[in-house]
Coordinates of C-alpha atoms and ligand atoms in Angstrom, one line a residue:
Chain A
X694 CA 68.0 -177.2 -127.3
X695 CA 67.6 -178.9 -130.7
X696 CA 66.8 -176.7 -133.6
X697 CA 63.3 -177.9 -134.1
X698 CA 62.4 -176.9 -130.5
X699 CA 64.0 -173.6 -131.0
X700 CA 61.8 -172.9 -133.9
X701 CA 58.7 -173.6 -131.9
X702 CA 59.8 -171.3 -129.2
X703 CA 60.9 -168.3 -131.2
X704 CA 59.3 -168.6 -134.6
X705 CA 56.0 -170.4 -134.1
X706 CA 53.4 -168.3 -135.9
X707 CA 49.8 -168.2 -134.6
X708 CA 47.8 -171.2 -135.5
X709 CA 46.4 -169.8 -138.7
X710 CA 43.4 -171.3 -140.6
X711 CA 43.4 -169.0 -143.5
X712 CA 47.0 -167.8 -144.0
X713 CA 49.5 -169.9 -145.8
X714 CA 52.6 -167.8 -145.7
X715 CA 53.8 -164.2 -145.1
X716 CA 56.7 -163.5 -147.4
X717 CA 59.7 -161.2 -146.6
X718 CA 59.1 -157.4 -147.0
X719 CA 62.1 -156.4 -149.1
X720 CA 63.5 -158.4 -152.0
X721 CA 67.2 -159.0 -151.5
X722 CA 69.4 -157.9 -154.5
X723 CA 71.2 -160.8 -156.2
X724 CA 74.9 -161.3 -155.3
X725 CA 77.1 -163.5 -157.5
X726 CA 79.7 -165.8 -155.9
X727 CA 82.5 -164.0 -157.6
X728 CA 81.2 -160.6 -156.2
X729 CA 81.0 -162.0 -152.7
X730 CA 84.5 -163.5 -152.8
X731 CA 85.9 -160.1 -153.9
X732 CA 84.7 -158.5 -150.6
X733 CA 87.8 -157.3 -148.7
X734 CA 88.5 -155.9 -145.3
X735 CA 89.1 -152.1 -145.7
X736 CA 89.6 -148.9 -143.8
X737 CA 88.6 -145.4 -144.8
X738 CA 91.2 -142.9 -143.5
X739 CA 90.0 -140.4 -140.9
X740 CA 90.0 -136.9 -142.3
X741 CA 88.0 -134.6 -140.0
X742 CA 87.2 -134.2 -136.3
X743 CA 83.9 -135.8 -136.9
X744 CA 85.6 -138.9 -138.4
X745 CA 87.8 -139.1 -135.3
X746 CA 84.8 -139.0 -133.0
X747 CA 83.2 -141.7 -135.0
X748 CA 86.1 -144.1 -135.0
X749 CA 86.8 -143.6 -131.3
X750 CA 83.2 -144.5 -130.5
X751 CA 83.5 -147.6 -132.6
X752 CA 86.7 -148.7 -130.8
X753 CA 85.1 -148.2 -127.5
X754 CA 82.1 -150.2 -128.5
X755 CA 84.1 -152.9 -129.9
X756 CA 86.1 -153.2 -126.7
X757 CA 82.9 -153.5 -124.7
X758 CA 81.5 -156.0 -127.0
X759 CA 84.6 -158.2 -127.1
X760 CA 84.4 -158.5 -123.4
X761 CA 80.6 -159.1 -123.4
X762 CA 80.9 -161.8 -126.0
X763 CA 84.1 -163.4 -124.6
X764 CA 85.9 -162.8 -127.8
X765 CA 89.4 -163.9 -128.4
X766 CA 91.4 -163.3 -131.5
X767 CA 91.2 -166.3 -133.7
X768 CA 94.7 -165.8 -135.2
X769 CA 97.8 -163.7 -135.2
X770 CA 96.8 -161.4 -138.0
X771 CA 93.5 -160.6 -136.2
X772 CA 95.5 -160.0 -133.0
X773 CA 97.6 -157.5 -134.7
X774 CA 94.7 -155.7 -136.3
X775 CA 92.8 -155.5 -133.0
X776 CA 95.6 -154.4 -130.8
X777 CA 95.3 -150.7 -131.1
X778 CA 95.1 -149.0 -127.7
X779 CA 96.6 -152.1 -126.1
X780 CA 93.1 -153.6 -125.8
X781 CA 94.5 -157.1 -126.5
X782 CA 96.4 -156.9 -123.3
X783 CA 93.4 -155.9 -121.2
X784 CA 91.4 -158.7 -122.8
X785 CA 94.0 -161.2 -122.0
X786 CA 93.2 -160.7 -118.3
X787 CA 89.9 -162.3 -119.0
X788 CA 91.5 -165.4 -120.3
X789 CA 91.9 -166.4 -123.9
X790 CA 89.9 -169.5 -124.8
X791 CA 89.7 -170.3 -128.5
X792 CA 86.6 -169.2 -130.5
X793 CA 84.1 -172.1 -130.7
X794 CA 81.1 -172.3 -133.0
X795 CA 78.9 -171.2 -130.1
X796 CA 81.1 -168.3 -129.2
X797 CA 81.0 -167.1 -132.8
X798 CA 77.3 -167.4 -132.9
X799 CA 76.8 -165.5 -129.6
X800 CA 79.0 -162.8 -131.0
X801 CA 77.0 -162.6 -134.2
X802 CA 73.8 -162.5 -132.3
X803 CA 74.8 -159.6 -130.1
X804 CA 76.3 -157.8 -133.0
X805 CA 73.2 -158.1 -135.1
X806 CA 70.8 -157.2 -132.4
X807 CA 72.4 -153.8 -132.2
X808 CA 73.1 -153.5 -135.9
X809 CA 69.4 -153.2 -136.6
X810 CA 69.1 -150.0 -134.6
X811 CA 70.9 -147.2 -136.7
X812 CA 69.0 -147.7 -139.9
X813 CA 65.7 -147.5 -138.1
X814 CA 66.7 -144.5 -136.1
X815 CA 68.1 -142.6 -139.2
X816 CA 65.0 -143.5 -141.2
X817 CA 62.7 -142.3 -138.4
X818 CA 64.5 -139.1 -137.8
X819 CA 64.6 -138.2 -141.5
X820 CA 60.9 -139.1 -141.8
X821 CA 60.0 -136.8 -138.9
X822 CA 62.2 -134.1 -140.3
X823 CA 60.4 -134.2 -143.6
X824 CA 57.0 -134.0 -141.9
X825 CA 58.1 -131.2 -139.7
X826 CA 60.0 -129.1 -142.1
X827 CA 57.6 -129.8 -144.9
X828 CA 60.4 -130.8 -147.2
X829 CA 61.1 -133.8 -149.3
X830 CA 63.6 -136.5 -148.1
X831 CA 65.3 -137.2 -151.4
X832 CA 65.1 -141.0 -151.2
X833 CA 67.3 -141.7 -148.2
X834 CA 64.6 -143.2 -145.9
X835 CA 64.0 -146.2 -148.1
X836 CA 67.7 -147.3 -148.1
X837 CA 68.0 -146.7 -144.3
X838 CA 64.9 -148.8 -143.5
X839 CA 66.0 -151.5 -145.8
X840 CA 69.4 -151.7 -144.0
X841 CA 67.6 -152.1 -140.7
X842 CA 65.5 -154.9 -142.2
X843 CA 68.5 -156.6 -143.6
X844 CA 70.3 -156.5 -140.2
X845 CA 67.2 -158.0 -138.6
X846 CA 67.2 -160.8 -141.1
X847 CA 70.8 -161.5 -140.1
X848 CA 69.7 -161.8 -136.5
X849 CA 66.7 -164.0 -137.2
X850 CA 68.9 -166.3 -139.3
X851 CA 71.4 -166.8 -136.4
X852 CA 68.5 -167.3 -134.0
X853 CA 67.6 -170.4 -136.0
X854 CA 70.9 -171.9 -135.0
X855 CA 71.4 -171.2 -131.3
X856 CA 69.6 -169.8 -128.3
X857 CA 71.5 -167.3 -126.2
X858 CA 71.7 -167.8 -122.4
X859 CA 69.9 -165.6 -119.9
X860 CA 72.8 -163.3 -119.3
X861 CA 73.2 -162.7 -123.1
X862 CA 69.5 -162.0 -123.5
X863 CA 69.6 -159.5 -120.7
X864 CA 72.6 -157.8 -122.3
X865 CA 70.8 -157.6 -125.6
X866 CA 67.8 -155.8 -124.0
X867 CA 70.0 -153.5 -122.0
X868 CA 72.2 -152.6 -124.9
X869 CA 69.2 -151.7 -127.1
X870 CA 67.8 -149.4 -124.4
X871 CA 71.0 -147.5 -124.2
X872 CA 72.0 -147.6 -127.9
X873 CA 68.6 -146.7 -129.4
X874 CA 68.3 -143.5 -127.3
X875 CA 71.9 -142.5 -127.6
X876 CA 71.9 -143.0 -131.4
X877 CA 68.6 -141.1 -131.7
X878 CA 70.0 -138.1 -129.9
X879 CA 73.3 -138.3 -131.8
X880 CA 71.5 -138.4 -135.1
X881 CA 69.6 -135.3 -134.2
X882 CA 72.9 -133.6 -133.4
X883 CA 75.1 -134.8 -136.3
X884 CA 73.7 -137.1 -138.9
X885 CA 77.0 -137.0 -140.7
X886 CA 79.0 -138.3 -137.8
X887 CA 76.5 -141.0 -137.2
X888 CA 76.8 -142.3 -140.8
X889 CA 80.6 -142.2 -140.5
X890 CA 80.2 -144.1 -137.2
X891 CA 78.1 -146.8 -138.9
X892 CA 80.7 -146.9 -141.8
X893 CA 83.5 -147.7 -139.3
X894 CA 81.3 -150.1 -137.4
X895 CA 80.7 -152.0 -140.6
X896 CA 84.4 -152.1 -141.3
X897 CA 84.6 -154.1 -138.0
X898 CA 81.7 -156.3 -139.1
X899 CA 83.4 -157.2 -142.4
X900 CA 86.5 -158.1 -140.4
X901 CA 84.6 -160.3 -138.0
X902 CA 82.9 -162.3 -140.7
X903 CA 86.1 -162.5 -142.7
X904 CA 87.9 -164.0 -139.6
X905 CA 85.0 -166.5 -139.0
X906 CA 85.2 -167.6 -142.7
X907 CA 89.0 -168.0 -142.3
X908 CA 88.3 -170.2 -139.2
X909 CA 86.0 -172.4 -141.1
X910 CA 88.6 -172.8 -143.9
X911 CA 91.3 -173.5 -141.3
X912 CA 89.2 -176.4 -140.0
X913 CA 88.7 -174.9 -136.6
X914 CA 84.9 -175.0 -136.6
X915 CA 84.2 -178.7 -137.4
X916 CA 80.4 -178.4 -136.6
X917 CA 80.1 -175.9 -139.4
X918 CA 81.8 -177.9 -142.0
X919 CA 78.6 -179.6 -143.1
X920 CA 76.0 -177.3 -141.6
X921 CA 73.2 -176.2 -143.9
X922 CA 71.9 -172.7 -143.8
X923 CA 68.4 -172.4 -142.3
X924 CA 65.4 -172.2 -144.6
X925 CA 64.7 -168.5 -143.7
X926 CA 68.2 -167.7 -145.1
X927 CA 67.8 -169.8 -148.3
X928 CA 64.6 -167.9 -149.1
X929 CA 65.8 -164.4 -148.2
X930 CA 69.1 -164.5 -150.1
X931 CA 67.7 -166.8 -152.7
X932 CA 70.7 -169.1 -152.1
X933 CA 71.3 -171.3 -155.2
X934 CA 71.2 -175.1 -154.7
X935 CA 74.6 -176.6 -153.8
X936 CA 75.7 -173.4 -152.2
X937 CA 73.7 -173.3 -149.0
X938 CA 76.3 -174.1 -146.4
X939 CA 77.1 -172.1 -143.3
X940 CA 80.2 -170.8 -145.1
X941 CA 78.0 -169.6 -148.0
X942 CA 75.7 -167.9 -145.6
X943 CA 78.6 -166.0 -144.0
X944 CA 79.7 -164.9 -147.5
X945 CA 76.2 -163.4 -148.1
X946 CA 76.2 -161.7 -144.7
X947 CA 79.7 -160.3 -145.1
X948 CA 78.7 -158.9 -148.5
X949 CA 75.7 -157.2 -146.8
X950 CA 78.0 -155.7 -144.2
X951 CA 80.3 -154.4 -146.9
X952 CA 77.3 -152.9 -148.6
X953 CA 76.3 -151.0 -145.4
X954 CA 79.9 -149.9 -145.1
X955 CA 79.8 -148.4 -148.6
X956 CA 76.4 -146.8 -148.1
X957 CA 77.2 -145.2 -144.8
X958 CA 80.6 -143.9 -145.7
X959 CA 79.0 -142.4 -148.8
X960 CA 76.1 -140.9 -146.9
X961 CA 78.6 -139.5 -144.5
X962 CA 80.2 -137.6 -147.4
X963 CA 77.0 -135.9 -148.5
X964 CA 75.0 -132.8 -147.7
X965 CA 72.4 -134.3 -145.4
X966 CA 69.6 -131.9 -146.2
X967 CA 69.7 -131.5 -150.0
X968 CA 71.5 -134.3 -151.7
X969 CA 69.5 -137.2 -153.2
X970 CA 70.3 -140.7 -152.2
X971 CA 72.8 -142.0 -154.8
X972 CA 71.9 -145.7 -154.2
X973 CA 68.3 -145.4 -155.6
X974 CA 68.8 -142.6 -158.2
X975 CA 68.9 -142.8 -161.9
X976 CA 72.0 -141.4 -163.5
X977 CA 72.6 -139.0 -166.4
X978 CA 75.1 -141.4 -167.8
X979 CA 74.1 -144.9 -166.8
X980 CA 77.0 -146.5 -168.6
X981 CA 79.5 -145.0 -166.1
X982 CA 79.8 -147.1 -162.9
X983 CA 77.6 -145.6 -160.3
X984 CA 76.2 -146.6 -156.9
X985 CA 73.3 -149.1 -156.9
X986 CA 71.4 -151.5 -154.6
X987 CA 73.7 -154.4 -155.5
X988 CA 77.4 -155.0 -155.0
X989 CA 78.5 -154.9 -158.7
X990 CA 80.2 -151.5 -158.3
X991 CA 80.9 -151.6 -154.6
X992 CA 83.4 -149.1 -153.2
X993 CA 84.8 -150.3 -149.8
X994 CA 85.5 -146.8 -148.5
X995 CA 82.4 -145.1 -150.1
X996 CA 81.9 -142.7 -152.9
X997 CA 83.0 -139.0 -152.8
X998 CA 80.3 -136.4 -153.1
X999 CA 81.6 -135.1 -156.4
X1000 CA 81.6 -138.5 -158.0
X1001 CA 77.9 -139.1 -157.5
X1002 CA 75.9 -135.9 -157.0
Chain B
X517 CA 53.8 -117.1 -153.1
X518 CA 53.3 -118.6 -156.6
X519 CA 53.7 -122.3 -157.0
X520 CA 57.0 -122.2 -158.9
X521 CA 58.7 -120.2 -156.2
X522 CA 57.3 -122.6 -153.6
X523 CA 58.9 -125.5 -155.4
X524 CA 62.3 -123.8 -155.3
X525 CA 62.0 -123.1 -151.6
X526 CA 60.8 -126.5 -150.4
X527 CA 61.6 -129.0 -153.1
X528 CA 64.7 -127.8 -154.9
X529 CA 67.1 -130.7 -154.9
X530 CA 70.9 -130.2 -154.7
X531 CA 72.4 -129.1 -158.0
X532 CA 73.2 -132.5 -159.3
X533 CA 75.6 -133.2 -162.1
X534 CA 75.3 -136.9 -162.2
X535 CA 71.8 -137.7 -160.9
X536 CA 68.8 -137.5 -163.1
X537 CA 65.9 -138.5 -160.9
X538 CA 65.2 -140.2 -157.5
X539 CA 62.0 -142.2 -157.9
X540 CA 59.5 -142.8 -155.0
X541 CA 60.3 -145.6 -152.6
X542 CA 57.1 -147.6 -152.5
X543 CA 54.9 -148.3 -155.5
X544 CA 51.3 -147.2 -154.9
X545 CA 48.7 -149.9 -155.6
X546 CA 46.3 -149.2 -158.4
X547 CA 42.8 -147.9 -157.5
X548 CA 40.0 -147.8 -160.1
X549 CA 37.6 -144.9 -160.3
X550 CA 34.7 -147.1 -159.3
X551 CA 36.5 -148.4 -156.2
X552 CA 37.3 -144.9 -155.1
X553 CA 33.8 -143.6 -155.6
X554 CA 32.6 -146.5 -153.5
X555 CA 34.5 -145.3 -150.4
X556 CA 32.0 -144.4 -147.6
X557 CA 32.1 -142.6 -144.3
X558 CA 31.9 -145.4 -141.7
X559 CA 32.1 -146.0 -138.0
X560 CA 33.1 -149.1 -136.1
X561 CA 31.2 -149.6 -132.9
X562 CA 33.1 -149.3 -129.6
X563 CA 33.1 -152.7 -127.9
X564 CA 35.8 -152.6 -125.2
X565 CA 37.3 -150.2 -122.7
X566 CA 40.3 -149.9 -125.0
X567 CA 38.0 -148.9 -127.8
X568 CA 36.5 -146.2 -125.6
X569 CA 39.9 -144.8 -124.7
X570 CA 40.8 -144.7 -128.3
X571 CA 37.7 -142.8 -129.5
X572 CA 37.9 -140.3 -126.6
X573 CA 41.4 -139.5 -127.6
X574 CA 40.4 -139.0 -131.2
X575 CA 37.5 -136.7 -130.2
X576 CA 39.8 -134.6 -128.0
X577 CA 42.4 -134.3 -130.8
X578 CA 39.8 -133.4 -133.3
X579 CA 38.5 -130.7 -131.1
X580 CA 42.1 -129.2 -130.7
X581 CA 42.7 -129.5 -134.4
X582 CA 39.4 -127.9 -135.4
X583 CA 40.4 -124.8 -133.3
X584 CA 44.0 -124.8 -134.6
X585 CA 43.0 -125.0 -138.2
X586 CA 40.0 -122.6 -137.9
X587 CA 37.7 -125.3 -139.1
X588 CA 34.0 -124.6 -139.4
X589 CA 31.5 -127.2 -140.6
X590 CA 30.9 -126.9 -144.3
X591 CA 27.3 -128.0 -144.1
X592 CA 24.5 -129.1 -141.8
X593 CA 25.1 -132.8 -142.1
X594 CA 28.7 -132.2 -141.0
X595 CA 27.6 -130.0 -138.2
X596 CA 25.3 -132.8 -136.9
X597 CA 28.1 -135.4 -137.1
X598 CA 30.6 -133.3 -135.4
X599 CA 28.4 -132.0 -132.6
X600 CA 29.0 -134.7 -130.0
X601 CA 30.0 -133.3 -126.6
X602 CA 28.7 -129.9 -127.6
X603 CA 31.9 -129.0 -129.3
X604 CA 30.1 -127.2 -132.1
X605 CA 28.9 -124.7 -129.5
X606 CA 32.4 -124.1 -128.1
X607 CA 33.7 -123.7 -131.6
X608 CA 31.1 -121.1 -132.4
X609 CA 32.7 -118.8 -129.9
X610 CA 35.7 -118.6 -132.2
X611 CA 33.5 -117.4 -135.0
X612 CA 32.3 -119.4 -138.0
X613 CA 33.7 -118.2 -141.3
X614 CA 33.0 -120.5 -144.2
X615 CA 35.7 -123.0 -145.4
X616 CA 37.9 -121.5 -148.2
X617 CA 40.4 -123.3 -150.4
X618 CA 43.2 -122.1 -148.2
X619 CA 41.5 -123.1 -145.0
X620 CA 40.9 -126.6 -146.3
X621 CA 44.5 -126.8 -147.5
X622 CA 45.9 -125.7 -144.1
X623 CA 43.7 -128.3 -142.4
X624 CA 44.9 -131.0 -144.7
X625 CA 48.5 -129.9 -144.2
X626 CA 48.2 -130.1 -140.4
X627 CA 46.3 -133.3 -140.5
X628 CA 48.9 -135.0 -142.7
X629 CA 51.9 -133.7 -140.8
X630 CA 50.8 -135.7 -137.8
X631 CA 49.3 -138.6 -139.8
X632 CA 52.8 -139.7 -140.8
X633 CA 53.8 -140.3 -137.2
X634 CA 51.9 -143.5 -136.0
X635 CA 53.0 -145.8 -138.8
X636 CA 56.7 -144.9 -138.2
X637 CA 56.4 -145.3 -134.5
X638 CA 54.6 -148.6 -134.7
X639 CA 57.1 -149.9 -137.3
X640 CA 60.0 -148.8 -135.1
X641 CA 58.7 -150.3 -131.9
X642 CA 57.9 -153.6 -133.6
X643 CA 61.4 -153.6 -135.2
X644 CA 63.0 -152.9 -131.8
X645 CA 60.8 -155.6 -130.3
X646 CA 61.9 -158.2 -132.8
X647 CA 65.6 -157.4 -132.3
X648 CA 65.3 -157.4 -128.5
X649 CA 63.1 -160.4 -128.1
X650 CA 64.8 -162.3 -130.9
X651 CA 61.5 -163.1 -132.5
X652 CA 60.0 -162.6 -135.9
X653 CA 57.7 -159.8 -136.6
X654 CA 55.3 -161.6 -139.0
X655 CA 55.2 -159.0 -141.7
X656 CA 53.6 -156.1 -139.9
X657 CA 56.5 -153.6 -140.1
X658 CA 56.3 -153.4 -143.9
X659 CA 52.7 -152.2 -143.9
X660 CA 53.2 -149.8 -141.1
X661 CA 56.2 -148.1 -142.7
X662 CA 54.4 -148.0 -146.0
X663 CA 51.5 -146.2 -144.3
X664 CA 53.8 -143.6 -142.9
X665 CA 55.3 -143.1 -146.3
X666 CA 51.9 -142.8 -147.9
X667 CA 50.9 -140.1 -145.4
X668 CA 54.1 -138.2 -146.0
X669 CA 53.3 -138.2 -149.7
X670 CA 49.9 -136.7 -148.9
X671 CA 51.7 -133.9 -147.0
X672 CA 54.3 -133.2 -149.8
X673 CA 51.5 -133.1 -152.4
X674 CA 49.6 -130.4 -150.4
X675 CA 52.9 -128.6 -149.9
X676 CA 53.1 -128.1 -153.6
X677 CA 49.9 -126.0 -153.5
X678 CA 50.2 -123.7 -150.5
X679 CA 52.7 -122.5 -148.0
X680 CA 51.5 -122.4 -144.4
X681 CA 52.1 -119.3 -142.3
X682 CA 54.6 -119.0 -139.5
X683 CA 52.0 -119.8 -136.8
X684 CA 50.9 -122.9 -138.6
X685 CA 54.6 -124.0 -139.1
X686 CA 55.2 -123.6 -135.4
X687 CA 52.2 -125.6 -134.5
X688 CA 53.3 -128.4 -136.8
X689 CA 56.7 -128.6 -135.1
X690 CA 55.1 -128.4 -131.6
X691 CA 52.5 -131.0 -132.4
X692 CA 55.1 -133.5 -133.7
X693 CA 57.2 -133.2 -130.6
X694 CA 54.3 -134.0 -128.3
X695 CA 52.6 -136.5 -130.6
X696 CA 55.7 -138.6 -131.5
X697 CA 56.7 -139.1 -127.9
X698 CA 53.2 -139.7 -126.6
X699 CA 52.4 -142.2 -129.3
X700 CA 55.7 -144.0 -128.8
X701 CA 55.0 -144.5 -125.1
X702 CA 51.4 -145.4 -125.8
X703 CA 52.4 -148.0 -128.3
X704 CA 54.8 -149.6 -125.8
X705 CA 51.9 -149.7 -123.3
X706 CA 49.1 -150.9 -125.6
X707 CA 49.7 -151.5 -129.3
X708 CA 46.1 -152.6 -129.7
X709 CA 44.6 -149.4 -128.3
X710 CA 46.9 -147.5 -130.6
X711 CA 45.8 -149.3 -133.7
X712 CA 42.2 -148.7 -132.7
X713 CA 43.0 -145.1 -132.1
X714 CA 44.4 -144.7 -135.6
X715 CA 41.4 -146.6 -137.0
X716 CA 39.1 -144.0 -135.4
X717 CA 41.3 -141.2 -136.5
X718 CA 41.1 -142.4 -140.1
X719 CA 37.3 -142.4 -139.8
X720 CA 37.6 -138.7 -139.3
X721 CA 40.0 -138.4 -142.2
X722 CA 37.6 -140.1 -144.5
X723 CA 34.9 -137.7 -143.3
X724 CA 37.1 -134.7 -143.8
X725 CA 38.0 -135.5 -147.4
X726 CA 34.4 -136.5 -148.2
X727 CA 33.2 -133.1 -147.0
X728 CA 35.8 -131.3 -149.0
X729 CA 34.8 -133.3 -152.1
X730 CA 31.2 -132.3 -151.4
X731 CA 32.2 -128.7 -151.2
X732 CA 33.8 -128.9 -154.6
X733 CA 30.7 -130.5 -156.1
X734 CA 28.6 -127.8 -154.5
X735 CA 30.6 -125.2 -156.3
X736 CA 31.9 -123.6 -153.0
X737 CA 35.6 -123.9 -153.9
X738 CA 35.8 -122.2 -157.3
X739 CA 39.6 -122.1 -157.4
X740 CA 39.7 -125.9 -157.3
X741 CA 37.2 -126.4 -160.1
X742 CA 40.0 -126.4 -162.7
X743 CA 43.1 -127.0 -160.6
X744 CA 45.4 -129.7 -161.8
X745 CA 47.0 -132.1 -159.4
X746 CA 50.8 -131.4 -159.0
X747 CA 53.3 -133.6 -160.8
X748 CA 54.4 -135.4 -157.7
X749 CA 50.8 -136.7 -157.2
X750 CA 50.3 -137.7 -160.9
X751 CA 53.5 -139.8 -160.6
X752 CA 52.9 -141.3 -157.2
X753 CA 49.3 -142.4 -157.7
X754 CA 49.9 -143.0 -161.4
X755 CA 46.9 -140.8 -162.2
X756 CA 45.5 -141.5 -165.7
X757 CA 45.3 -138.7 -168.2
X758 CA 42.0 -136.8 -168.1
X759 CA 41.5 -137.6 -164.4
X760 CA 44.1 -135.4 -162.8
X761 CA 42.1 -132.6 -161.2
X762 CA 42.1 -131.6 -157.6
X763 CA 38.9 -133.5 -157.1
X764 CA 40.5 -136.7 -158.5
X765 CA 43.4 -136.2 -156.2
X766 CA 41.1 -136.0 -153.1
X767 CA 39.4 -139.2 -154.2
X768 CA 42.8 -141.0 -154.2
X769 CA 43.7 -139.5 -150.8
X770 CA 40.4 -140.4 -149.3
X771 CA 40.8 -144.0 -150.6
X772 CA 44.2 -144.1 -148.9
X773 CA 42.7 -143.0 -145.6
X774 CA 39.9 -145.6 -146.0
X775 CA 42.7 -148.2 -146.4
X776 CA 44.5 -147.0 -143.3
X777 CA 41.1 -147.2 -141.5
X778 CA 40.6 -150.8 -142.6
X779 CA 44.2 -151.8 -141.8
X780 CA 44.3 -150.3 -138.3
X781 CA 40.9 -151.5 -137.2
X782 CA 42.0 -155.0 -138.4
X783 CA 45.4 -154.9 -136.7
X784 CA 43.5 -153.7 -133.5
X785 CA 41.5 -157.0 -133.7
X786 CA 44.6 -159.2 -133.8
X787 CA 47.0 -160.8 -131.3
X788 CA 49.9 -158.3 -131.6
X789 CA 52.7 -160.8 -130.8
X790 CA 51.8 -163.9 -132.8
X791 CA 49.4 -163.1 -135.7
X792 CA 50.8 -162.6 -139.2
X793 CA 49.9 -159.4 -141.1
X794 CA 46.8 -160.3 -143.1
X795 CA 47.5 -157.6 -145.7
X796 CA 50.7 -159.1 -147.0
X797 CA 50.0 -162.8 -146.5
X798 CA 49.1 -165.5 -149.0
X799 CA 45.9 -167.3 -148.3
X800 CA 45.0 -171.0 -148.2
X801 CA 42.0 -170.3 -150.4
X802 CA 42.9 -167.3 -152.6
X803 CA 39.5 -167.4 -154.3
X804 CA 37.7 -166.2 -151.2
X805 CA 37.8 -162.4 -150.6
X806 CA 40.7 -161.6 -148.3
X807 CA 42.7 -158.5 -147.2
X808 CA 45.3 -157.2 -149.7
X809 CA 47.3 -154.1 -150.4
X810 CA 44.7 -152.6 -152.7
X811 CA 41.1 -151.6 -152.0
X812 CA 39.3 -154.2 -154.1
X813 CA 38.0 -156.0 -150.9
X814 CA 38.1 -153.1 -148.5
X815 CA 36.1 -153.4 -145.3
X816 CA 35.4 -150.0 -143.7
X817 CA 35.3 -151.3 -140.1
X818 CA 38.1 -153.8 -140.5
X819 CA 38.3 -157.6 -140.6
X820 CA 37.6 -159.8 -137.6
X821 CA 40.4 -162.0 -136.4
X822 CA 38.6 -165.3 -137.2
X823 CA 37.9 -164.2 -140.7
X824 CA 41.6 -163.7 -141.6
X825 CA 43.9 -165.7 -139.3
Ligands
FE2_298 FE1 74.5 -157.7 -140.0
FE2_299 FE1 75.7 -154.2 -141.1
FE2_300 FE1 46.7 -138.8 -145.2
FE2_301 FE1 45.7 -141.8 -143.0

């Protein structure tokens, strides 16, 4: 289906007589090209039992998702990185066709449709908690909801480029039903483990987008060489003129994922009930590098509690 | 318990070495004194079956809450307004002691602890819907989450003034458990009816705060004559110097409730899946009065669909 028709089907607003435009809810912070190029694949070491539970959950999910989205490792390095637990072998039974533009897009779509869940759940639970216990939240909710919004913008951006098939749509619906409820209950049980889990999940997301960018650079995705980012993306990220290709778009999204990785690994280090949110706070000594909304001081494996509280 | 000790118990942040302050998430729009004084008790007529279901739910809830918070009508006019279905009579069995400062505060606390639920549920459901159906949301989520935040600020403000007893705390927890789940399921079934329900609920909220203000003016609440609004409120509403009394605070909160009344009655008039959110949109003809975030063009019974879309 051509892109214009897709727009009609998924994005057509009501025929409005009075309304001109409805702008996005949250302003995206500005990222420079240099900052985005500096984003690296990274891994935070597991230290506690809770960390182990989190990473095992991520591996299991990744395994399921790789099968669901027909993923095959685009290159040898990726194969090496993804071969813990011998999953590469199991996956090989399903055949190993190379990653095409469409396969990448379907993977992104699926990934982003579940990525929007944890922030909304965590924000809701903390909100309910504050109402019920009659205590302040210390600024966490804002960042969590903004994360959920950001993930949803990733999804809507990819939706401007391709429509998933029926099977994929069904899987997205099914995955949300399971994931939303499971994450809700898990967050009630151990919020810390859940933030660690998202931190590890975002490590995978940064890896995925890094490999896709490498595929573009290796000339393996010819349709994306000249592809312009859709208008929704240009507006949301405020993409400067001359830097609005598909590759640029993936750089922005990868940086967002790296930001979520930092935020969630940091939140996983904090006292959930009493610590303020370091990403929206003002600091005693503003001249020292400290967490913020942007990526100027980004720490791939998160900030330790004693560095920020 | 004196107010300073209350603060320690409910609001003490972690002992931070690095963090100075964590500012509120959403900026509150500016209300002028004139605008706030113009807020009136109002009632939108029931037109459809869905409207009837919504108002019956509200009446039932109000009945339960009046008993729970030991409410008695502060004056004859209120008694008249609240006497549908003969509830006043049933209530009289429970005795009718006059409303004291503490009874008002307990009523506000309970009211606000449930008032923060619908916006968060509606925002979550629309977010999940957008992820699952791969469609845009058209700007609703932002307003719904901001409403939830605003209600939570009402609650935290009242918490600065009085601590509820054990029984009340238990009721708050129990009410949330029932209400959150019931509202979630209801919103999945009929979002329209739910917005209408909140619209009618906010009619009651405006009435409640109007009566409390009248009680202050009638000299029935001597402890509030000179009471200053807590700092959290002064900051959040940006209350100007010289207008920071308890009465001023109730004027702000009543205006917020009137805003929710307008927003939810309007959203209840719209096509849930396709219409953009009139409260954050830009208009073809900005010179004509149109919905906004503030209360300069507030419509007590909401905007009709054809006026705004
Ligand atoms: Fe994402
Ligand atoms: Fe992410
Ligand atoms: Fe309220
Ligand atoms: Fe309200």
